[in-house]
């Protein structure tokens, strides 16, 4: 997923996920050497105002909580520039200079410069509790003929096509900008359809699926897809995004990410994010208290 090793198709996937889908005794940001475009008296975050569990105008999302950790370390307050995720999000946020940080971006995307990744997660199979007990792979015969919800254009669609699941696959448009829509996000719509038995299962990005399933009002199983082939990739490292060439700012964020890793990991676990080992498809052990 890095640099020259990325294939063209993998770069496209990473760019798409970036759309959909940061020292001990740190000094205030004003005391650090940062590029001119980075505001020094406040942490200006580029955020989606309605994209739970990631972010929300009420600052209830896990990316909001992580931004608060970064701001705490910098000894400044957070200020948001809100824009709905979709085509042009990076160009109209970081690109315009109206904000300085995207909290969650798939590492490897060429749209932004990335910090070190601060978590790794993957796509999951979501079903009503007990309906698909024991199913851990998309090629399981139990999935044949099942109505499976998936967001159009996401990596699982290709894998499902390879396995002959297209006939029963229900695809959802990735960007629904109609203000009258019933659900805040497409992922939330899919989980609601699953809870209402309109579909039998869903294949969704784990960081969204875990929290949405927990809050769906129906008992659900969320199973990370850890045994799928590497192509197309179904696991991704998530980093923070900054403008190209803002290397001092990136280094500052990397230092904070190292120092506050335990706090950030706890936020992710609180929001049911499936956390994977960095180098293999295995769930991290829960943090012991």
Backbone as a ProteinNet text record, in pm:
[ID]
protein_1_A
[PRIMARY]
XXXXXXXXXXXXXXXXXXXXXXXXXXXXXXXXXXXXXXXXXXXXXXXXXXXXXXXXXXXXXXXXXXXXXXXXXXXXXXXXXXXXXXXXXXXXXXXXXXXXXXXXXXXXXXXXXXXXXXXXXXXXXXXXXXXXXXXXXXXXXXXXXXXXXXXXXXXXXXXXXXXXXXXXXXXXXXXXXXXXXXXXXXXXXXXXXXXXXXXXXXXXXXXXXXXXXXXXXXXXXXXXXXXXXXXXXXXXXXXXXXXXXXXXXXXXXXXXXXXXXXXXXXXXXXXXXXXXXXXXXXXXXXXXX
[TERTIARY]
82.1	0	85.2	218.3	303.1	380.2	392.2	483	476	596.9	605.4	552.1	542.7	497.4	348	276.1	131.8	98.9	8.5	-41	-137.4	-163.6	-257.3	-394.4	-441	-573	-575.1	-464.1	-457.9	-458.7	-389	-390.4	-531.3	-605.6	-743.6	-828.1	-808.7	-884.1	-849.9	-719.6	-676.9	-732.9	-731	-786.8	-935.4	-1006.2	-1149.1	-1176	-1097.8	-1117.2	-1085.9	-990.4	-959	-1078.8	-1164.9	-1285.6	-1392.4	-1409.9	-1516.9	-1468.5	-1480.6	-1408.9	-1389.2	-206.6	-122.9	-43.6	568.9	695	667.4	710.3	693.7	710.7	623.6	631.4	612.8	520	501.6	470.7	537.3	513.2	389.9	329.5	219.1	262.3	168	201.7	265.3	229.6	285.5	435.1	487.1	628.8	706.7	636.5	702.6	716.1	810.1	828.9	736.9	636.1	538.5	524.7	485.6	467.5	363.3	373.9	287.6	139	101	-40.4	-103.7	-23.9	-78.9	-101.5	-226.4	-259.4	-199.2	-138.7	-61.6	-136.4	-253.2	-321.3	-445.6	-474.4	-591.6	-566.3	-627.3	-617.8	-736.1	-711.3	-818.1	-835.5	-948.4	-974	-1077.3	-1048.4	-1143.1	-1233.5	-1362	-1449.8	-1582.5	-1642.6	-1777.2	-1876.3	-1977.5	-2069.6	-2172.8	-2178.3	-2278.5	-2228.8	-2127.1	-2065.1	-2029.4	-2128.4	-2103.4	-2078.7	-1985.4	-1922.1	-1792.5	-1759.4	-1633.3	-1637.6	-1733.4	-1739.1	-1881.4	-1907.4	-2040	-2024.4	-2117.6	-2109.7	-2110	-2178.6	-2179.5	-2050.1	-1957.6	-1825.5	-1836.7	-1930.2	-1953.4	-1876.7	-1813.1	-1747.3	-1609.3	-1556.3	-1424.9	-1313.7	-1332.3	-1231.6	-1236.4	-1353.8	-1363.3	-1287.5	-1302	-1233.7	-1082.4	-1038.2	-895	-840	-916.8	-875.8	-859.7	-948.6	-939.8	-811.1	-768.3	-642.7	-524.4	-525.4	-418.6	-414.7	-531.4	-537.7	-490.8	-525.8	-481.6	-329.5	-266.9	-121.3	-57	-123.1	-72.3	-105.6	-193.3	-236.9	-311.2	-396.3	-481.6	-621.7	-717.1	-853.7	-872.9	-980.9	-1015.4	-1116.6	-1094.4	-1193.1	-1217.1	-1344.4	-1377.7	-1416.3	-1374.8	-1431.3	-1510.6	-1642.3	-1729.3	-1759.9	-1750.7	-1788.9	-1824.3	-1934.8	-1975.8	-1874.1	-1839.3	-1744.7	-1800.3	-1710.9	-1748.5	-1641.6	-1662.6	-1565.6	-1537	-1410	-1370.2	-1346.7	-1364.5	-1349.1	-1209.1	-1105.8	-968.4	-939.7	-978.4	-951.4	-1015.5	-1134.8	-1209.5	-1187.6	-1099.6	-1068.7	-920.7	-836.9	-692.7	-646.9	-701.2	-655.6	-683	-785.6	-818.6	-749.4	-683.4	-618.2	-712.5	-838.7	-935.5	-920.4	-846.6	-820.5	-687.6	-632.5	-495.6	-482	-591.6	-578.8	-704.1	-684.8	-789.1	-753.3	-841	-806.5	-796.5	-878.4	-875.6	-862.9	-753.6	-730.9	-653.1	-692.9	-626.1	-483.2	-386.7	-246	-220.4	-146.7	-121.4	-196	-301	-370.9	-276.7	-283.3	-196.1	-259.3	-380.6	-449.7	-388.6	-325.3	-268.8	-133.4	-58.4	59.4	14.8	64.9	16.1	116.1	60	139.5	164.5	233.8	240.8	99.8	67.1	-65.2	-84.4	-206	-231	-329	-387.3	-455.9	-471.6	-498.5	-523.1	-651.1	-737.9	-864.7	-903.1	-1021.1	-1060.5	-1210.9	-1251.4	-1392.8	-1446.6	-1574.3	-1637.3	-1765.1	-1801.9	-1931.3	-2024.2	-2136.2	-2231.3	-2360.1	-2411.4	-2536.7	-2612.2	-2740.7	-2817.4	-2762.4	-2760.4	-2693.4	-2743.1	-2647.2	-2677.6	-2716.2	-2754	-2801.4	-2691.9	-2569.5	-2457.8	-2345.3	-2380.9	-2283	-2173.8	-2050	-1936.5	-1886.4	-1955.6	-1911.1	-1804.3	-1685.3	-1573.6	-1512.3	-1560	-1503.5	-1615.5	-1586.4	-1687.6	-1715.1	-1626.5	-1652.8	-1726.7	-1778.1	-1853.6	-1983.8	-2014.1	-2137.8	-2264.9	-2261.1	-2380.4	-2422.9	-2331.3	-2364.4	-2430.7	-2425.9	-2488.2	-2638.1	-2685.5	-2826.8	-2872.8	-2783.6	-2820.2	-2817.7	-2910.2	-2911.5	-2809.9	-2701.7	-2589.9	-2576.2	-2585.6	-2572.4	-2427.3	-2391.5	-2254.5	-2259	-2164.6	-2160.2	-2090.8	-2155.8	-2101.6	-1964.4	-1873.2	-1741.2	-1640.1	-1680.8	-1586.4	-1518	-1400.1	-1322.1	-1396.4	-1486	-1552.9	-1637	-1681.9	-1765.5	-1689.4	-1561.6	-1481.4	-1466.8	-1438.3	-1420.5	-1550.1	-1661.2	-1789.9	-1823.3	-1783.4	-1804.3	-1725.5	-1601.1	-1518.4	-1581.9	-1657.5	-1714	-1856.7	-1904.8	-2038.4	-2150.7	-2123.8	-2226.2	-2302.2	-2271.6	-2332.4	-2483.5	-2532.5	-2675.6	-2759	-2705.1	-2781.1	-2730.6	-2634.1	-2575.7	-2666.5	-2689.2	-2765.1	-2667.5	-2643.9	-2548.8	-2620.7	-2553.4	-2605.4	-2515	-2574.4	-2496.8	-2405.2	-2276.9	-2182.9	-2207	-2264.2	-2287.2	-2433.8	-2501.5	-2641.6	-2651.3	-2655.1	-2649.7	-2788	-2892.7	-3029	-3050.8	-3076	-3094	-3215.6	-3306.2	-3426.9	-3406.6	-3283.4	-3259.8	-3288	-3331.3	-3371.8	-3253.2	-3143.8	-3027.9	-2911.3	-2828.2	-2719.4	-2617.7	-2588.2	-2490.4	-2545.1	-2476.7	-2515.3	-2493.9	-2384.7	-2359.8	-2471.7	-2519.6	-2630.3	-2757.2	-2779.4	-2895.9	-2887	-2768.6	-2750	-2775	-2720.7	-2741.3	-2888.4	-2957.4	-3100.6	-3177.3	-3141.1	-3207	-3180.5	-3061.2	-3029	-3111.9	-3123.8	-3202.9	-3349.5	-3398	-3538.4	-3560.5	-3456.5	-3462.3	-3492	-3454.3	-3465.7	-3351.1	-3239.9	-3126	-3081	-2998.5	-2954.5	-2820.4	-2738.2	-2604.8	-2554.2	-2440.7	-2377.1	-2226.4	-2157.7	-2011	-1971.5	-1921.5	-1895.9	-1759.2	-1707.1	-1581.9	-1597.9	-1508.1	-1521.8	-1539.5	-1461	-1476.4	-1615.7	-1688.9	-1828.8	-1921.3	-1894.7	-1986.4	-2000.7	-1890.1	-1895.7	-1989.1	-1972.8	-2054.7	-2199.6	-2218.2	-2354.4	-2431.1	-2365.1	-2431.6	-2469.3	-2379.5	-2405.4	-2525.8	-2544.2	-2651.1	-2772.5	-2783.5	-2890.9	-3023.9	-3021.2	-3142.7	-3167.5	-3079.3	-3090.2	-2955.5	-2958.9	-2833.9	-2768.5	-2642.3	-2572.7	-2434.2	-2386.4	-2250.1	-2169.1	-2052	-1961.7	-1831.9	-1805.3	-1692.1	-1590.8	-1471.6	-1369	-1332	-1319.6	-1285.2	-1133.5	-1076.6	-931.7	-867.4	-947.2	-892	-909.5	-934.7	-952.4	-816.7	-809.3	-684.6	-641.6	-514.9	-462.7	-515	-562.9	-614.2	-756.9	-853.7	-835.1	-814	-738.9	-716.1	-844.5	-866.1	-981.8	-939	-809.3	-758.7	-676.9	-682.4	-614.4	-556.1	-442.1	-383.5	-439.7	-479.7	-540.1	-444.1	-422.6	-332.3	-407.4	-335	-389.9	-334.4	-412.8	-372.9	-342.1	-230.5	-191.9	-155.5	-130.7	-92.7	46.4	65.9	196.2	303.4	419	537.9	531.4	424.6	420.8	485.2	616.1	687.8	704	722	733.1	603	491.8	359.9	338.5	377.5	364.7	449.4	572.3	658.4	600.7	544.2	480.5	367.2	284.2	172.8	221.7	325.6	380	428.8	489.1	535.9	418.1	311.3	192.3	128	121.8	62.3	137.7	268.9	346.6	319.7	321.1	305.5	167.5	63.8	-74	-138.5	-58.6	-112	-212.2	-181.4	-272.1	-407.7	-407.5	-533.7	-613.7	-544.1	-612	-668	-588.7	-636.8	-762.2	-766.6	-883.2	-1007.5	-991.9	-1104.5	-1156.4	-1065.2	-1105.6	-1180.2	-1133.3	-1200.2	-1336.9	-1347	-1475.4	-1581.9	-1537.5	-1630	-1636.5	-1593.5	-1606.7	-1530.3	-1418	-1336.7	-1255.4	-1268.7	-1185.4	-1040.1	-952.4	-812	-729.6	-651	-570.8	-423.1	-351.1	-205.5	-152.3	-39	13	55.1	109.5	169	99.2	-8.7	-81	-228.7	-310.2	-454.7	-498.8	-473.7	-512	-555.8	-665.8	-714.8	-616.6	-599.3	-517.9	-587.5	-510.5	-567.6	-625.9	-741.7	-797.5	-701.3	-707.1	-624.1	-672.8	-581.2	-617.8	-613.2	-717.6	-725.6	-678.2
-121.2	0	125.8	117	233.1	261.8	393.9	443.5	372.1	347	290.4	148.8	81.1	-56.5	-68.2	41.3	36.5	23.6	-64.5	-74	40.7	64.8	174.2	149.4	24.5	-5.1	11.9	-26.3	-11	135.5	218.2	362.2	417.6	368.4	416.2	377.7	256.2	211.7	298.1	322.6	403.9	544.5	601.6	735.2	737.2	632.9	626.3	615.2	534.2	521.8	652.7	726.8	854.9	947.4	928.5	1009	956.1	823.2	760.9	763.7	659.2	631.3	782.7	1166.9	1272.4	1231.2	1468.3	1442.8	1458.5	1386.7	1409.7	1558.3	1614	1756.8	1841.7	1807.2	1882.9	2027.8	2115	2258.6	2301.4	2414.9	2466	2479.9	2461.2	2464.1	2596.2	2704	2833.8	2839.4	2748.4	2747.2	2655.5	2590.6	2498.8	2563.6	2512.8	2565.1	2489.9	2558.3	2496.9	2581.3	2519.3	2596.4	2706.6	2807.4	2924.6	2890.6	2790.4	2761.3	2699.9	2642.4	2579.1	2685.7	2703.5	2800.4	2756.7	2849.3	2812.1	2826.9	2891	2913.9	2827.7	2740.2	2654.2	2534.4	2419.5	2302.6	2305.3	2333.8	2344.9	2209.5	2144.9	2009.3	2012.6	1937.1	1920.5	1803.5	1827	1719.9	1714.4	1594.8	1574.8	1595.6	1680	1710.4	1601.1	1496.1	1391.5	1257.7	1203.8	1080.9	991.2	965.7	879	735.6	663.3	699.5	779.6	828	897.8	1040.8	1117.8	1257.9	1309.7	1414.3	1476.1	1617	1702.6	1842	1854.5	1762	1763.2	1708.7	1667.7	1616.3	1488.4	1401.9	1275.1	1158.3	1177.3	1067.3	1036.9	918.9	883.8	970	1017.4	1108.4	1243.3	1284.2	1405.4	1387.8	1270.9	1243.9	1240	1183.8	1178	1317.9	1398.8	1537.3	1611.3	1583.6	1647.5	1606.4	1481.8	1435.5	1510.8	1526.8	1600.9	1744.8	1807.4	1946	1958.4	1861.5	1863.1	1861.4	1781	1772.1	1900.2	1964.6	2089.7	2210.6	2190.3	2298.1	2407.9	2364.7	2458.5	2400.6	2480.5	2434.4	2383.1	2304.7	2252.2	2344.7	2369.5	2441.1	2359.2	2334.9	2251.4	2335	2284.5	2329.5	2211.3	2225.8	2113.6	2106.7	1986.1	1961.5	1813.2	1782.9	1643.9	1568.2	1447.1	1363.6	1332.3	1331.6	1301.1	1353.9	1343.9	1396.9	1544.8	1580	1718	1752	1654	1684.4	1737.1	1668.2	1712	1846.3	1859.5	1983.5	2103.8	2084.6	2196.9	2215	2135.3	2150.1	2183	2080.9	2105.9	2194.1	2166	2235.7	2384.2	2426.3	2568.5	2640.6	2564	2625.3	2660.5	2614.3	2646.9	2559.1	2449.3	2362	2292.1	2230.3	2181	2030.9	1960.7	1820.2	1741.6	1629.6	1528.6	1414.6	1380.6	1287.3	1143.9	1104.1	967.5	962.8	903.9	892.9	765	690	562.8	587.7	530.9	546.5	490.6	566.5	524.9	608.9	674.8	765.8	879.6	920.6	1027.6	1166.1	1171.2	1299.5	1390.8	1332.3	1409.5	1350.4	1422	1364.9	1302.8	1183.9	1112.3	1112	1112.5	1082.1	931.4	885.6	742	690.2	569.7	513.7	498.9	523.9	508.3	395.3	333.8	206.1	135.6	6.9	-75.4	-153	-153.5	-224.4	-282.8	-342.8	-408.3	-415.1	-470.6	-490.8	-607.9	-602.4	-701.7	-755.9	-875.1	-933.6	-913.2	-847.8	-817.4	-894.6	-959.9	-1035	-1030.2	-1061.3	-1071.1	-1187.9	-1169.3	-1264.9	-1407.4	-1494.9	-1636.6	-1679	-1584.1	-1621.4	-1685.1	-1636.2	-1687.3	-1733.9	-1804.6	-1851.4	-1933.4	-1899.9	-1974.1	-1926	-1831.4	-1780.9	-1674.2	-1698.2	-1604.5	-1562.9	-1621	-1591.4	-1570.1	-1488.9	-1459.4	-1576.5	-1675	-1790.7	-1902.4	-1874.1	-1974.4	-2005.1	-2132.4	-2169.1	-2113.9	-2085.9	-2033.4	-1897.1	-1827.7	-1695.2	-1701.4	-1815.4	-1828.3	-1800.7	-1712.5	-1680.6	-1581.7	-1539.7	-1442.5	-1301.2	-1218	-1076.8	-1002.5	-957.4	-898	-751.7	-662.2	-519.6	-477.3	-395.1	-345.3	-210.9	-124.5	8.4	-1.5	47.7	41.3	108.3	43.7	102.2	70.3	3.1	-32.3	-165	-190.9	-310.3	-443.1	-464.8	-596	-629	-527.8	-554	-640.5	-608.4	-687.1	-831.3	-848	-982.4	-1062.6	-999	-1067	-1106.1	-1021.9	-1055.5	-1178.6	-1187.9	-1304.6	-1433.2	-1423	-1540.3	-1571.4	-1495.9	-1522.8	-1478.4	-1378.3	-1329.7	-1209.1	-1169.4	-1048.4	-1060.9	-1178.6	-1195.6	-1162.3	-1187.7	-1159.7	-1035.5	-968.3	-850.9	-729.7	-655.7	-530.8	-415.9	-338.3	-228.3	-98.9	-18.9	110.7	220.4	330.6	442.1	498.7	521.8	563.9	704	793	929.7	964.3	978.4	1018.5	1156.3	1258.3	1395.2	1457.3	1377.5	1426.8	1460.4	1586.4	1623.8	1558.4	1505.9	1442	1293.3	1243.7	1100.6	1062.8	940.7	894.2	868.9	819.7	781.1	875.4	893.1	989.2	949.5	819.7	772.1	650.3	613	493.8	369.4	365.9	250.8	235	346	340.2	287.7	325.1	273.7	122.2	74.1	-70	-145.9	-96.5	-162.7	-159.5	-50	-42.6	-145.6	-161.4	-262.3	-402.7	-424.8	-555.2	-580.7	-480.5	-494.8	-521.1	-462.3	-477.8	-599.1	-680.7	-805.8	-781.8	-665	-639	-703.6	-727	-799.2	-901.2	-995.8	-1103.6	-1075.3	-992.7	-965.4	-837.4	-788.5	-670.3	-688.5	-628.3	-624.6	-478.3	-435.2	-293.5	-272.6	-153.3	-109.7	-120.5	-196.6	-230.8	-113.8	-5	106.9	169.1	156	200.5	91.5	-32.6	-143.1	-172.3	-171.7	-210.1	-122.7	7.5	101.4	101.5	99.9	101.7	-23.8	-138.9	-263.4	-261.1	-210	-204.7	-116.6	-12.5	83.7	64	-52.2	-76.6	-114.5	-155.3	-203.2	-350.5	-416.8	-561.4	-625.3	-745.8	-816.5	-856.3	-820.2	-848.2	-905.2	-982.1	-1033.2	-954.5	-906.1	-832.9	-912.5	-971.7	-1062.7	-1002.5	-964.9	-914.9	-1021.4	-978.9	-1070.5	-1079.3	-1169.1	-1177.2	-1284.6	-1358.1	-1469.1	-1449.5	-1325.8	-1298.3	-1276.2	-1292.7	-1265.4	-1119.6	-1093.8	-957.3	-865.6	-921.7	-840.6	-882.9	-790.7	-653.2	-649.5	-551.2	-544.2	-510	-578.6	-549.8	-499.3	-480	-418.9	-296.3	-195.2	-69.2	-8.1	58.2	137.6	278.7	332.1	465.5	562.6	673.9	777	909.3	1015	1150.2	1216.2	1302.8	1367.6	1515.4	1558.3	1699.9	1738.9	1866.9	1911.5	1860.2	1843	1800.2	1901.3	1850	1929.8	1995.7	1971.3	2026.4	1924.6	1909.9	1803.1	1829.6	1954.7	1985.5	1951.5	1985.9	1957.9	1806.6	1734.8	1589	1530.4	1578.2	1524.7	1556	1673.8	1708.2	1610.7	1582.2	1490.2	1348.3	1304.5	1171.1	1155.3	1260.1	1256	1240.2	1315.2	1305.6	1168.2	1115.6	982.7	876.2	888.5	792.7	811.9	936.6	963.4	926.2	952.3	933.3	807.9	712.8	594.4	519.1	502.7	428.1	497.4	630.8	705.5	691.6	698.4	686.4	545.9	444.4	306.1	285	346	328.8	391.1	507.1	569.1	475.4	419.4	330.2	208.6	152.2	35.9	74.7	193.9	239.6	247.4	270.4	282.2	153.9	42.3	-89.2	-101.6	-29.8	-41	-169.8	-259.8	-380.2	-342.1	-363.1	-324.9	-448	-436.6	-548.3	-526.2	-638	-631	-555.7	-491.1	-408.1	-490.1	-609.4	-684.6	-815.7	-847.7	-969.5	-951.3	-1032.9	-1021.5	-1096.2	-1032.7	-1088.6	-974.4	-995.8	-891.9	-867	-740.8	-706.1	-752.7	-789.7	-823.8	-698.6	-709	-592.4	-537.6	-407.1	-344.1	-387.2	-431	-472.9	-354	-342.4	-230	-274.3
0	0	0	-19.1	-3.8	-131.7	-166	-266	-398.1	-456.4	-590.1	-597	-479.5	-478.7	-506	-497.8	-517.5	-666.1	-700.2	-836.4	-861.9	-990.2	-1024	-962.8	-969.4	-914	-763.9	-697.5	-552.2	-513.9	-593.7	-564.9	-578.1	-679.3	-695	-574.9	-525.3	-408.2	-287.7	-268.9	-153.9	-164.2	-285.5	-303.1	-272.8	-314.9	-288	-139.1	-70.7	74	145.3	90.3	153.4	148.2	41	32.1	125.8	126.7	211.9	354.7	274.2	399	385.4	1442.1	1402.8	1494.8	2167.4	2241.1	2386.7	2425.8	2569.4	2594.3	2679.2	2709.3	2585.9	2499.8	2376.7	2407.4	2334.7	2353.8	2276.6	2310.2	2230.5	2085.8	1994	1853	1812.6	1880.4	1845.9	1872.1	1956	1987.7	1894.1	1801.9	1710.4	1573.7	1494.7	1360.5	1265.4	1216.6	1127.2	1001.4	891.1	767.7	786	701.2	715.1	708.1	626.1	610.3	733.8	822.5	942.1	1049	1088.3	1191.8	1324.6	1397.9	1517.1	1648.5	1648	1775.7	1793.8	1696.3	1702.5	1611.1	1642.2	1555	1460.4	1334.3	1235.1	1166.7	1194	1145.9	1033.8	926	816.2	852.1	869.7	916.1	843.6	844.2	790.9	905.6	888.2	997.8	1025.9	940.9	960.6	913	978.3	932.3	1051	1135.1	1250.1	1204.7	1272.2	1399.8	1386.4	1266.7	1247.2	1299.8	1250.9	1293.9	1282.2	1358.4	1361.4	1415.4	1375.3	1419	1571.1	1639.5	1786.2	1844.6	1759.1	1798.4	1880.7	1837.7	1905.9	1844.6	1729.1	1660.4	1714.7	1679.3	1732.4	1671.8	1548.1	1493.9	1565.5	1610.5	1693.2	1823.6	1886.3	2013.2	1993.4	1880.2	1853.2	1823.9	1751.4	1728.2	1860.4	1955.5	2087.1	2159.4	2141.2	2201	2139.5	2006.9	1940	1990.6	1999.9	2046.5	2190.1	2272.5	2411.6	2420	2337.4	2338.6	2286	2191.7	2135.8	2222.5	2321.7	2411.7	2335.5	2241.3	2168	2162.5	2114.8	2097	1954.3	1935.8	1803.6	1736.7	1609.8	1529	1402.9	1368.6	1254	1133	1017.2	890.9	837.9	829.4	797.6	648.9	594.7	456.5	443.5	376.2	359.2	275.5	319.3	244.9	106.9	9.5	-127.6	-220.7	-351	-446.4	-419	-418.6	-393.3	-247.8	-157.3	-14.8	16.8	-29.7	-0.3	-66.5	-190.7	-264.1	-196.2	-141.7	-84.2	66.1	123.9	267.2	284.1	282	288.4	172.9	54.7	-64.5	-63.8	5.5	11.6	126.6	215	330.9	442.8	435.1	538.8	663.3	652.6	766.2	741.1	844.9	838.8	860.2	888.3	925.3	889.4	819.7	803.2	896.5	989.8	1096	1045.7	947.5	897.8	747.4	697.7	553.8	527.5	425.7	396.4	352.9	426.6	392.8	253.9	172.5	35.8	-65.3	-22.6	-112.1	-151.4	-277.7	-325.8	-308.5	-254.1	-243.8	-138.5	-35.5	74.4	110.7	194.3	257.5	389.8	421.5	538.4	653.1	772.6	891	893.5	997	1019	1046.8	1001	1031.8	1182.5	1229.7	1372.9	1403.3	1299.4	1319.7	1187	1195.3	1076.7	1101	1000.7	1014.6	879.2	872.3	748.4	732.3	620.3	593.2	675.5	701.6	788.5	724.8	766.5	732.2	851	827.3	934.2	908.1	1010.7	997	1128.6	1122.6	1245.6	1328.6	1457.8	1546.1	1522.6	1494	1476.8	1337.2	1250.3	1116.7	1031.5	1045.7	966.1	1057.3	1160.9	1258.5	1190.3	1222.8	1169.1	1035.4	971.4	841.4	864	809.9	826.9	694	582.3	451	349.6	249.3	148.3	55.7	52.3	-33.4	40	158.8	232.6	158.7	138.1	66.4	130.5	259.7	326.6	271.9	204.1	151	14	-50.4	-182	-172.5	-256.8	-260.9	-155.8	-67.7	35.4	-21.9	23.3	-16.3	70.1	6.8	80.4	40.8	136.9	112.1	110.2	10.8	-2.1	-72.3	-40.4	-101.8	-237.1	-341.3	-476.8	-482.4	-554.5	-573.9	-466.8	-359.5	-254	-288.1	-229.6	-266.7	-257.9	-160.2	-154.7	-277.2	-349.8	-467	-567.2	-589.5	-683.5	-635.3	-508.3	-453.1	-462.8	-432.1	-439.2	-582.4	-679.2	-819.3	-860	-810.5	-840.5	-788	-679.6	-615	-661.3	-758.1	-810	-718.9	-635.3	-543.1	-597	-720.4	-776	-786.4	-819.7	-840.5	-719.1	-601	-478.7	-405.9	-466.2	-402.8	-421.3	-314.5	-323.5	-303.2	-407.1	-397	-362.9	-283.2	-238.8	-293.9	-337.5	-391.8	-283.7	-316.1	-212.3	-157.7	-237.8	-191.4	-207.3	-96.8	-99.6	-35.3	-118	-68.4	-51.1	-65.7	-47.4	100.5	134	274.6	339.4	257	310.8	339	317.8	338.4	483.4	501.8	634.9	726	668.8	749.7	723.2	825.4	815.2	708.8	697.9	601.1	527	418.2	342.9	428.6	504.7	592.8	694.7	748.1	844.3	778.5	652.9	579.8	562	530.4	510.6	640.2	751	880.2	919	889.8	919	836.1	709.1	625.5	678.6	729.9	787.6	912.9	996.7	1119	1087	977.4	937.6	848.1	829.4	751	603.5	553.1	409.9	333.8	402.3	346.7	450.2	406.2	495.4	561.4	498.7	550	485.2	533.4	475.6	482.1	386.4	389.6	393.9	509.9	534.8	597.7	579.7	643.1	794.7	858.4	999.6	1094.1	1079.3	1172.1	1171.9	1061.7	1059.3	1110.3	1069.3	1097.6	1245.6	1319.2	1460.3	1541.4	1529.1	1607	1559.2	1427.7	1374.7	1414.2	1408.7	1448.1	1595.3	1678.1	1822.4	1853.4	1773.3	1799	1708.6	1645.8	1548.8	1612.2	1739.2	1803.5	1781.5	1707.4	1684.3	1714.7	1769.3	1797.1	1664.9	1649.3	1523.7	1549.8	1453	1453.5	1351.3	1393.1	1304.7	1297.5	1181.8	1166.1	1068.3	1114.5	1021.9	918.1	793.6	684.2	673.8	749.8	765.4	678.9	601.7	523.5	373.5	332	190	122	-11.8	-83.9	-69.4	-99.4	-88.5	-198.1	-307.1	-417.6	-450.1	-440	-393.8	-243	-193.9	-49.6	24.5	135.5	220.7	357.3	377.3	500.4	462.6	549.4	519.3	646.4	630	737.7	728	840.5	843.7	912.2	845.8	895.7	901.2	932.7	923.8	798.9	738.5	614.8	635	576.4	577.2	434.2	412.8	279	240.7	111	61.8	103.9	139.7	175	312.7	387.9	524.5	619.5	603.3	672.6	821.6	860.4	1003.8	1075.9	1014.1	1071.3	1083	978	981.5	1094.8	1111.8	1218.6	1356.8	1371.4	1498.7	1530.1	1429.8	1449.7	1476.7	1407.7	1431.9	1575.7	1628.5	1767	1863	1836.5	1922	1909.9	1789.2	1770.3	1849.3	1855.8	1936	2084.4	2127.8	2271.1	2322.4	2244.2	2291.3	2231.6	2189	2123.1	2210.9	2336.6	2424.9	2434.4	2444	2451.4	2323	2209.7	2080.7	2062.2	2098	2087.6	2171.7	2288.9	2374.7	2312.5	2249.4	2179.1	2070.1	1992.3	1883.7	1937.1	2046.6	2105	2161.7	2218.2	2271.5	2162.2	2038.3	1925.3	1841.9	1898.7	1836.6	1705	1691.2	1570	1575.2	1477.5	1475.4	1446.2	1541.4	1525.9	1491.3	1384.5	1336.1	1365.6	1377.4	1386.8	1265.4	1281.3	1173.5	1052.1	1073.6	963.9	930.7	1000	967.1	999.3	934.3	952	1076.4	1188	1316.9	1406.5	1478.3	1567	1680.2	1715.3	1831	1957.9	2055	2184.5	2248.7	2314.9	2384.9	2488.8	2507.8	2609.6	2746	2829.8	2964.4	3058.5	3141.2	3234.9	3372.4
[MASK]
+++++++++++++++++++++++++++++++++++++++++++++++++++++++++++++++++++++++++++++++++++++++++++++++++++++++++++++++++++++++++++++++++++++++++++++++++++++++++++++++++++++++++++++++++++++++++++++++++++++++++++++++++++++++++++++++++++++++++++++++++++++++++++++++++++++++++++++++++++++++++++++++++

